[in-house]
GROMACS .gro file of C-alpha atoms in nm:
model
  264
    1MET     CA    1  19.704   3.697  -2.182
    2VAL     CA    2  19.463   3.895  -2.403
    3ARG     CA    3  19.115   3.913  -2.258
    4LYS     CA    4  18.849   3.767  -2.487
    5ARG     CA    5  18.622   4.041  -2.616
    6ILE     CA    6  18.257   3.984  -2.526
    7LYS     CA    7  18.000   4.055  -2.795
    8ILE     CA    8  17.748   4.321  -2.696
    9ASP     CA    9  17.408   4.335  -2.868
   10ILE     CA   10  17.263   4.688  -2.879
   11ASN     CA   11  16.905   4.769  -2.980
   12GLU     CA   12  16.664   5.056  -2.945
   13GLU     CA   13  16.356   4.947  -2.751
   14PRO     CA   14  16.029   5.137  -2.800
   15GLU     CA   15  15.757   4.986  -2.580
   16ILE     CA   16  15.423   5.048  -2.412
   17GLN     CA   17  15.305   4.863  -2.100
   18TYR     CA   18  14.955   4.808  -1.963
   19VAL     CA   19  14.797   4.651  -1.655
   20ALA     CA   20  14.537   4.384  -1.728
   21THR     CA   21  14.330   4.108  -1.565
   22PRO     CA   22  14.340   3.733  -1.640
   23LYS     CA   23  14.012   3.768  -1.831
   24LEU     CA   24  14.154   4.052  -2.041
   25PHE     CA   25  14.470   3.852  -2.112
   26ALA     CA   26  14.257   3.571  -2.256
   27GLU     CA   27  14.037   3.810  -2.457
   28ILE     CA   28  14.336   3.995  -2.603
   29GLU     CA   29  14.505   3.670  -2.704
   30LYS     CA   30  14.190   3.560  -2.891
   31TRP     CA   31  14.165   3.904  -3.051
   32LEU     CA   32  14.525   3.876  -3.169
   33GLU     CA   33  14.475   3.524  -3.307
   34LYS     CA   34  14.176   3.643  -3.513
   35ARG     CA   35  14.397   3.915  -3.660
   36GLY     CA   36  14.680   3.677  -3.748
   37GLY     CA   37  14.883   3.694  -3.430
   38VAL     CA   38  15.115   3.398  -3.369
   39LEU     CA   39  15.239   3.257  -3.038
   40LYS     CA   40  15.616   3.289  -3.052
   41ARG     CA   41  15.729   3.141  -2.723
   42GLU     CA   42  15.660   3.092  -2.354
   43GLN     CA   43  15.928   3.151  -2.096
   44GLU     CA   44  15.991   3.205  -1.727
   45ASP     CA   45  16.235   3.473  -1.613
   46ASP     CA   46  16.395   3.515  -1.272
   47ALA     CA   47  16.604   3.833  -1.289
   48VAL     CA   48  16.820   3.992  -1.019
   49TYR     CA   49  16.855   4.372  -1.037
   50PHE     CA   50  17.182   4.538  -0.932
   51ASP     CA   51  17.281   4.888  -0.830
   52THR     CA   52  17.531   5.056  -0.599
   53LYS     CA   53  17.462   5.150  -0.238
   54ASN     CA   54  17.395   5.512  -0.339
   55TYR     CA   55  17.189   5.410  -0.648
   56ARG     CA   56  17.420   5.549  -0.913
   57LEU     CA   57  17.242   5.356  -1.189
   58LEU     CA   58  16.893   5.455  -1.076
   59ARG     CA   59  16.997   5.821  -1.084
   60GLU     CA   60  17.121   5.776  -1.441
   61GLY     CA   61  16.792   5.624  -1.558
   62ILE     CA   62  16.973   5.292  -1.601
   63GLU     CA   63  16.866   4.945  -1.494
   64TYR     CA   64  17.097   4.644  -1.484
   65ARG     CA   65  16.976   4.288  -1.435
   66ILE     CA   66  17.107   3.935  -1.476
   67LYS     CA   67  16.894   3.636  -1.580
   68PRO     CA   68  16.991   3.268  -1.606
   69LYS     CA   69  16.969   3.153  -1.969
   70GLY     CA   70  17.056   2.788  -2.025
   71ASP     CA   71  17.419   2.724  -1.932
   72SER     CA   72  17.505   3.093  -1.899
   73PHE     CA   73  17.354   3.421  -1.781
   74LYS     CA   74  17.213   3.714  -1.978
   75HIS     CA   75  17.329   4.057  -1.866
   76ASP     CA   76  17.079   4.332  -1.957
   77LEU     CA   77  17.155   4.703  -1.935
   78LYS     CA   78  16.874   4.946  -2.021
   79THR     CA   79  16.948   5.315  -2.062
   80PRO     CA   80  16.758   5.629  -2.167
   81LEU     CA   81  16.746   5.661  -2.546
   82ASP     CA   82  16.955   5.977  -2.516
   83THR     CA   83  17.231   5.897  -2.267
   84HIS     CA   84  17.325   6.266  -2.248
   85ASN     CA   85  17.035   6.296  -2.004
   86ARG     CA   86  16.884   6.074  -1.734
   87GLU     CA   87  16.517   6.085  -1.822
   88VAL     CA   88  16.300   5.778  -1.886
   89ALA     CA   89  15.943   5.898  -1.941
   90PRO     CA   90  15.673   5.831  -2.201
   91ASP     CA   91  15.662   6.044  -2.514
   92ALA     CA   92  15.349   6.210  -2.651
   93ASP     CA   93  15.225   5.868  -2.776
   94GLU     CA   94  15.289   5.706  -2.432
   95ILE     CA   95  15.582   5.509  -2.575
   96VAL     CA   96  15.891   5.463  -2.358
   97TRP     CA   97  16.212   5.467  -2.565
   98ARG     CA   98  16.530   5.307  -2.432
   99ASN     CA   99  16.850   5.142  -2.542
  100GLU     CA  100  16.904   4.779  -2.446
  101LEU     CA  101  17.256   4.636  -2.428
  102ARG     CA  102  17.305   4.262  -2.376
  103PHE     CA  103  17.577   4.004  -2.340
  104LYS     CA  104  17.605   3.648  -2.210
  105ALA     CA  105  17.863   3.541  -1.953
  106ASN     CA  106  17.881   3.399  -1.602
  107ALA     CA  107  17.670   3.530  -1.316
  108ARG     CA  108  17.925   3.779  -1.183
  109PRO     CA  109  17.789   4.137  -1.221
  110SER     CA  110  18.003   4.353  -1.447
  111LEU     CA  111  17.943   4.696  -1.592
  112SER     CA  112  18.302   4.722  -1.712
  113VAL     CA  113  18.209   4.495  -2.004
  114PHE     CA  114  17.961   4.760  -2.124
  115TRP     CA  115  18.184   5.066  -2.081
  116ASP     CA  116  18.359   5.039  -2.421
  117GLN     CA  117  18.031   5.117  -2.600
  118ALA     CA  118  18.023   5.472  -2.739
  119ILE     CA  119  17.658   5.508  -2.642
  120LEU     CA  120  17.760   5.502  -2.273
  121GLN     CA  121  18.032   5.769  -2.298
  122PRO     CA  122  17.807   6.047  -2.156
  123VAL     CA  123  17.728   5.825  -1.857
  124ARG     CA  124  18.095   5.744  -1.800
  125GLU     CA  125  18.177   6.114  -1.795
  126ARG     CA  126  17.912   6.181  -1.528
  127VAL     CA  127  17.986   5.889  -1.296
  128GLU     CA  128  18.364   5.928  -1.342
  129ARG     CA  129  18.491   5.622  -1.156
  130PHE     CA  130  18.278   5.311  -1.128
  131PHE     CA  131  18.392   4.970  -1.004
  132ASP     CA  132  18.212   4.641  -1.050
  133LYS     CA  133  18.270   4.563  -0.683
  134GLU     CA  134  18.026   4.846  -0.597
  135LEU     CA  135  17.735   4.655  -0.753
  136LEU     CA  136  17.498   4.494  -0.504
  137PRO     CA  137  17.183   4.283  -0.560
  138GLN     CA  138  16.883   4.503  -0.479
  139PHE     CA  139  16.572   4.295  -0.561
  140ARG     CA  140  16.450   4.037  -0.808
  141ALA     CA  141  16.165   3.985  -1.053
  142HIS     CA  142  15.995   3.654  -1.132
  143PHE     CA  143  15.761   3.657  -1.434
  144LYS     CA  144  15.603   3.400  -1.662
  145LYS     CA  145  15.569   3.532  -2.016
  146ARG     CA  146  15.374   3.442  -2.328
  147LYS     CA  147  15.493   3.623  -2.638
  148MET     CA  148  15.292   3.673  -2.954
  149ASP     CA  149  15.387   3.852  -3.275
  150ILE     CA  150  15.158   4.032  -3.513
  151ASP     CA  151  15.265   4.164  -3.855
  152THR     CA  152  15.092   4.470  -3.993
  153ALA     CA  153  15.152   4.665  -4.311
  154ASP     CA  154  15.397   4.890  -4.126
  155ALA     CA  155  15.552   4.689  -3.847
  156GLU     CA  156  15.605   4.370  -3.651
  157VAL     CA  157  15.483   4.419  -3.296
  158GLU     CA  158  15.547   4.178  -3.008
  159TYR     CA  159  15.282   4.133  -2.740
  160SER     CA  160  15.428   4.002  -2.414
  161PHE     CA  161  15.176   3.873  -2.156
  162GLN     CA  162  15.363   3.885  -1.824
  163THR     CA  163  15.243   3.745  -1.491
  164GLY     CA  164  15.459   3.777  -1.181
  165ARG     CA  165  15.599   3.976  -0.890
  166MET     CA  166  15.889   4.186  -0.773
  167ARG     CA  167  16.054   4.033  -0.466
  168THR     CA  168  16.316   4.124  -0.209
  169ILE     CA  169  16.639   3.932  -0.242
  170ASP     CA  170  16.557   3.720   0.064
  171GLY     CA  171  16.207   3.651  -0.072
  172LYS     CA  172  16.034   3.769   0.246
  173ASN     CA  173  15.851   4.060   0.084
  174GLN     CA  174  15.693   4.088  -0.259
  175THR     CA  175  15.449   4.296  -0.459
  176PRO     CA  176  15.098   4.170  -0.530
  177LEU     CA  177  15.070   3.946  -0.836
  178MET     CA  178  15.084   4.165  -1.147
  179ARG     CA  179  14.963   4.107  -1.501
  180ILE     CA  180  15.146   4.332  -1.743
  181LEU     CA  181  15.090   4.350  -2.116
  182GLU     CA  182  15.387   4.489  -2.306
  183LEU     CA  183  15.384   4.600  -2.670
  184GLU     CA  184  15.728   4.633  -2.830
  185LEU     CA  185  15.823   4.731  -3.184
  186ARG     CA  186  16.039   4.455  -3.332
  187HIS     CA  187  16.067   4.568  -3.694
  188GLY     CA  188  15.935   4.849  -3.909
  189ASP     CA  189  15.803   5.201  -3.851
  190VAL     CA  190  15.709   5.337  -3.512
  191GLU     CA  191  15.382   5.449  -3.672
  192GLY     CA  192  15.296   5.079  -3.691
  193LEU     CA  193  15.337   5.048  -3.313
  194ILE     CA  194  15.120   5.357  -3.263
  195ALA     CA  195  14.850   5.212  -3.490
  196GLU     CA  196  14.860   4.882  -3.298
  197LYS     CA  197  14.829   5.071  -2.970
  198LYS     CA  198  14.522   5.255  -3.099
  199ALA     CA  199  14.358   4.931  -3.216
  200LEU     CA  200  14.424   4.764  -2.879
  201GLU     CA  201  14.291   5.057  -2.680
  202LYS     CA  202  13.982   5.094  -2.896
  203ALA     CA  203  13.896   4.731  -2.823
  204PHE     CA  204  13.994   4.706  -2.456
  205LEU     CA  205  14.023   5.037  -2.269
  206SER     CA  206  13.651   5.025  -2.197
  207LYS     CA  207  13.702   4.675  -2.050
  208GLY     CA  208  13.956   4.785  -1.792
  209LEU     CA  209  14.292   4.792  -1.972
  210VAL     CA  210  14.507   5.076  -1.832
  211ILE     CA  211  14.856   5.210  -1.897
  212LEU     CA  212  15.113   5.089  -1.641
  213ASP     CA  213  15.215   5.398  -1.445
  214ARG     CA  214  15.575   5.302  -1.360
  215ARG     CA  215  15.849   5.068  -1.476
  216LYS     CA  216  15.910   4.739  -1.295
  217VAL     CA  217  16.251   4.859  -1.179
  218ILE     CA  218  16.080   5.148  -0.997
  219MET     CA  219  15.838   4.902  -0.833
  220GLY     CA  220  16.139   4.707  -0.712
  221PHE     CA  221  16.295   5.010  -0.550
  222GLU     CA  222  15.962   5.105  -0.394
  223LEU     CA  223  15.939   4.751  -0.252
  224ILE     CA  224  16.271   4.788  -0.069
  225SER     CA  225  16.209   5.152   0.032
  226PRO     CA  226  16.122   5.064   0.397
  227ASP     CA  227  16.484   4.953   0.444
  228MET     CA  228  16.636   5.259   0.275
  229ASP     CA  229  16.819   5.531   0.465
  230ALA     CA  230  16.718   5.897   0.428
  231LYS     CA  231  16.965   5.964   0.144
  232GLN     CA  232  16.846   5.664  -0.057
  233ARG     CA  233  16.481   5.767  -0.016
  234CYS     CA  234  16.565   6.117  -0.142
  235ILE     CA  235  16.729   5.967  -0.451
  236LEU     CA  236  16.423   5.753  -0.522
  237GLN     CA  237  16.185   6.046  -0.482
  238ASP     CA  238  16.398   6.261  -0.711
  239VAL     CA  239  16.396   5.990  -0.978
  240LEU     CA  240  16.019   5.951  -0.947
  241ALA     CA  241  15.972   6.326  -0.996
  242ARG     CA  242  16.206   6.341  -1.298
  243ASN     CA  243  16.076   6.028  -1.471
  244SER     CA  244  15.705   6.074  -1.421
  245PHE     CA  245  15.438   5.861  -1.584
  246ASN     CA  246  15.178   6.128  -1.505
  247SER     CA  247  15.037   5.937  -1.206
  248VAL     CA  248  15.309   6.040  -0.963
  249GLU     CA  249  15.275   6.363  -0.767
  250GLY     CA  250  15.482   6.631  -0.934
  251SER     CA  251  15.436   6.477  -1.277
  252THR     CA  252  15.556   6.647  -1.592
  253GLU     CA  253  15.404   6.657  -1.938
  254PRO     CA  254  15.501   6.360  -2.155
  255LYS     CA  255  15.791   6.435  -2.386
  256ALA     CA  256  15.748   6.454  -2.761
  257ARG     CA  257  15.895   6.162  -2.953
  258GLY     CA  258  16.243   6.244  -3.074
  259ARG     CA  259  16.213   6.081  -3.417
  260ALA     CA  260  16.003   5.851  -3.630
  261LEU     CA  261  16.239   5.558  -3.621
  262ARG     CA  262  16.255   5.241  -3.824
  263VAL     CA  263  16.365   4.949  -3.609
  264ALA     CA  264  16.541   4.698  -3.831
   0.00000   0.00000   0.00000
């Protein structure tokens, strides 16, 4: 029997994330509405993040999660923009660039579905052999999201207002409630995203809006760090040092943006 080929969606994902308060969320939404912003949708996500026992994905700058979506499940794989290296850090404009690969299937974790994509060939060469059975649930994220779009002369930018927590798989431990504002370029020139960032910061940095200093996947690993063995903790610390957001000890300078991309 010939195995049915699963369709993989691949997109480049330039984004910026901030920490906000409930009051700021409300003020920014009103500010967006006055400028023509439109509420696109509201949703609730409960994602489970997977990795191997020795964190082979974390070391590669990769995160893999599965979310229930209707009658099926969405498999999300996020990689560094350049998969020849393992770094995921902001560029000179504080934008994080990644690739996002997606498919829908059942809930069984599977990286083998992704491996045929040319973009992952450098990763395959480094990890050599990788079996789906090595994947283990590590932690989960539960967030409510309100998404708004704004069209400018140069770009369409999505604002995602996210409220939620990272949790251990058993639900016994969790992070404090977080409010994260994410800006993502949906269409157009990256200069449009940069201009939107500047407008947002001009209006709200003085009111307490701050750049989020680490990705949610890193928060998840930090949450489970008390149960890690010495080797796992060393891996996490190495990843923190290599993928700094300038707030972590041993931080590096932000990398220059590789190219002025148009996202279609």
